């Protein structure tokens, strides 16, 4: 198989095409930490990681009612407060990648 045929077969893969779409999306839109509803998610996650961080803060305490999923509880057991930006970036990349993959598919 020639190099041209190998190159062509790689870029006919749905996985690679989704990766190209992800790259184009990141080039045109970028990534911003703390946008949309992350203003509430991040303090809630920080509070789950370290409950003493926002002790008696009414806003953070009320977030328990608005984020009843297990996702933040599980994530708070896996990461530290310093790892939150990297974890959000990783989750953003994974979710966008699979979004483009399934749209293409």
Short mmCIF file of C-alpha atoms in Angstrom, two decimals:
data_model
loop_
_atom_site.label_atom_id
_atom_site.label_comp_id
_atom_site.label_asym_id
_atom_site.label_seq_id
_atom_site.Cartn_x
_atom_site.Cartn_y
_atom_site.Cartn_z
CA UNK A 1 0.00 0.00 0.00
CA UNK A 2 1.45 3.35 -0.98
CA UNK A 3 1.75 6.33 1.31
CA UNK A 4 -0.98 8.12 -0.60
CA UNK A 5 -3.38 5.20 -0.08
CA UNK A 6 -2.56 5.01 3.64
CA UNK A 7 -3.12 8.76 4.00
CA UNK A 8 -6.41 8.51 2.13
CA UNK A 9 -7.64 5.59 4.25
CA UNK A 10 -6.80 7.41 7.49
CA UNK A 11 -8.80 10.47 6.49
CA UNK A 12 -11.75 8.35 5.45
CA UNK A 13 -12.07 7.12 9.02
CA UNK A 14 -15.03 8.58 10.92
CA UNK A 15 -12.83 8.95 14.00
CA UNK A 16 -10.25 11.04 12.15
CA UNK A 17 -12.88 13.20 10.46
CA UNK A 18 -14.40 13.94 13.86
CA UNK A 19 -10.92 14.90 15.08
CA UNK A 20 -10.51 17.27 12.13
CA UNK A 21 -13.90 18.84 12.90
CA UNK A 22 -12.87 19.24 16.54
CA UNK A 23 -9.65 20.94 15.47
CA UNK A 24 -11.54 23.30 13.16
CA UNK A 25 -14.02 24.08 15.94
CA UNK A 26 -11.23 24.88 18.38
CA UNK A 27 -9.50 27.10 15.81
CA UNK A 28 -12.66 29.09 15.11
CA UNK A 29 -14.30 29.16 18.53
CA UNK A 30 -11.63 28.30 21.08
CA UNK A 31 -12.32 27.36 24.68
CA UNK A 32 -13.27 29.59 27.56
CA UNK A 33 -13.14 28.41 31.17
CA UNK A 34 -15.95 29.62 33.42
CA UNK A 35 -18.53 30.45 30.72
CA UNK A 36 -22.27 29.75 30.64
CA UNK A 37 -23.51 28.06 33.84
CA UNK A 38 -20.03 27.22 35.10
CA UNK A 39 -20.30 30.21 37.43
CA UNK A 40 -22.49 27.94 39.55
CA UNK A 41 -20.98 24.55 38.73
CA UNK A 42 -17.44 25.43 39.77
CA UNK A 43 -18.25 26.71 43.29
CA UNK A 44 -20.52 23.69 43.79
CA UNK A 45 -17.72 21.34 42.73
CA UNK A 46 -15.21 23.17 44.92
CA UNK A 47 -17.60 22.86 47.85
CA UNK A 48 -17.95 19.13 47.27
CA UNK A 49 -14.15 18.75 47.17
CA UNK A 50 -13.55 20.92 50.24
CA UNK A 51 -16.71 21.65 52.31
CA UNK A 52 -14.86 24.17 54.48
CA UNK A 53 -14.11 26.37 51.46
CA UNK A 54 -17.56 27.98 51.23
CA UNK A 55 -18.84 27.33 54.73
CA UNK A 56 -22.25 28.95 55.33
CA UNK A 57 -22.39 30.60 51.90
CA UNK A 58 -26.12 30.70 51.02
CA UNK A 59 -25.52 30.68 47.25
CA UNK A 60 -23.28 27.62 47.33
CA UNK A 61 -25.54 25.83 49.81
CA UNK A 62 -28.56 26.41 47.55
CA UNK A 63 -26.71 24.83 44.60
CA UNK A 64 -27.22 21.39 46.11
CA UNK A 65 -30.87 21.61 45.07
CA UNK A 66 -30.03 22.60 41.49
CA UNK A 67 -27.31 20.01 40.80
CA UNK A 68 -28.79 16.74 42.10
CA UNK A 69 -26.82 14.49 39.71
CA UNK A 70 -24.07 12.13 40.78
CA UNK A 71 -21.68 13.56 38.19
CA UNK A 72 -20.31 16.31 40.46
CA UNK A 73 -20.12 14.00 43.45
CA UNK A 74 -18.09 11.47 41.48
CA UNK A 75 -15.92 14.16 39.89
CA UNK A 76 -15.20 15.69 43.31
CA UNK A 77 -13.80 12.34 44.49
CA UNK A 78 -11.47 12.05 41.49
CA UNK A 79 -9.94 15.55 41.16
CA UNK A 80 -8.55 18.30 43.37
CA UNK A 81 -9.44 21.99 43.26
CA UNK A 82 -6.32 22.81 41.24
CA UNK A 83 -7.31 20.20 38.64
CA UNK A 84 -10.75 21.70 37.93
CA UNK A 85 -9.70 23.80 34.88
CA UNK A 86 -7.88 20.85 33.30
CA UNK A 87 -10.78 18.50 34.02
CA UNK A 88 -13.29 20.91 32.48
CA UNK A 89 -11.09 21.31 29.40
CA UNK A 90 -10.73 17.54 29.05
CA UNK A 91 -14.48 16.99 29.43
CA UNK A 92 -15.12 19.76 26.89
CA UNK A 93 -12.81 18.10 24.36
CA UNK A 94 -14.30 14.65 24.86
CA UNK A 95 -17.89 15.84 24.64
CA UNK A 96 -17.25 17.97 21.52
CA UNK A 97 -15.31 15.17 19.87
CA UNK A 98 -18.14 12.70 20.29
CA UNK A 99 -20.67 15.35 19.27
CA UNK A 100 -18.86 15.78 15.94
CA UNK A 101 -18.38 12.04 15.60
CA UNK A 102 -22.08 11.26 15.99
CA UNK A 103 -23.16 14.20 13.83
CA UNK A 104 -20.89 12.93 11.06
CA UNK A 105 -21.94 9.33 11.56
#
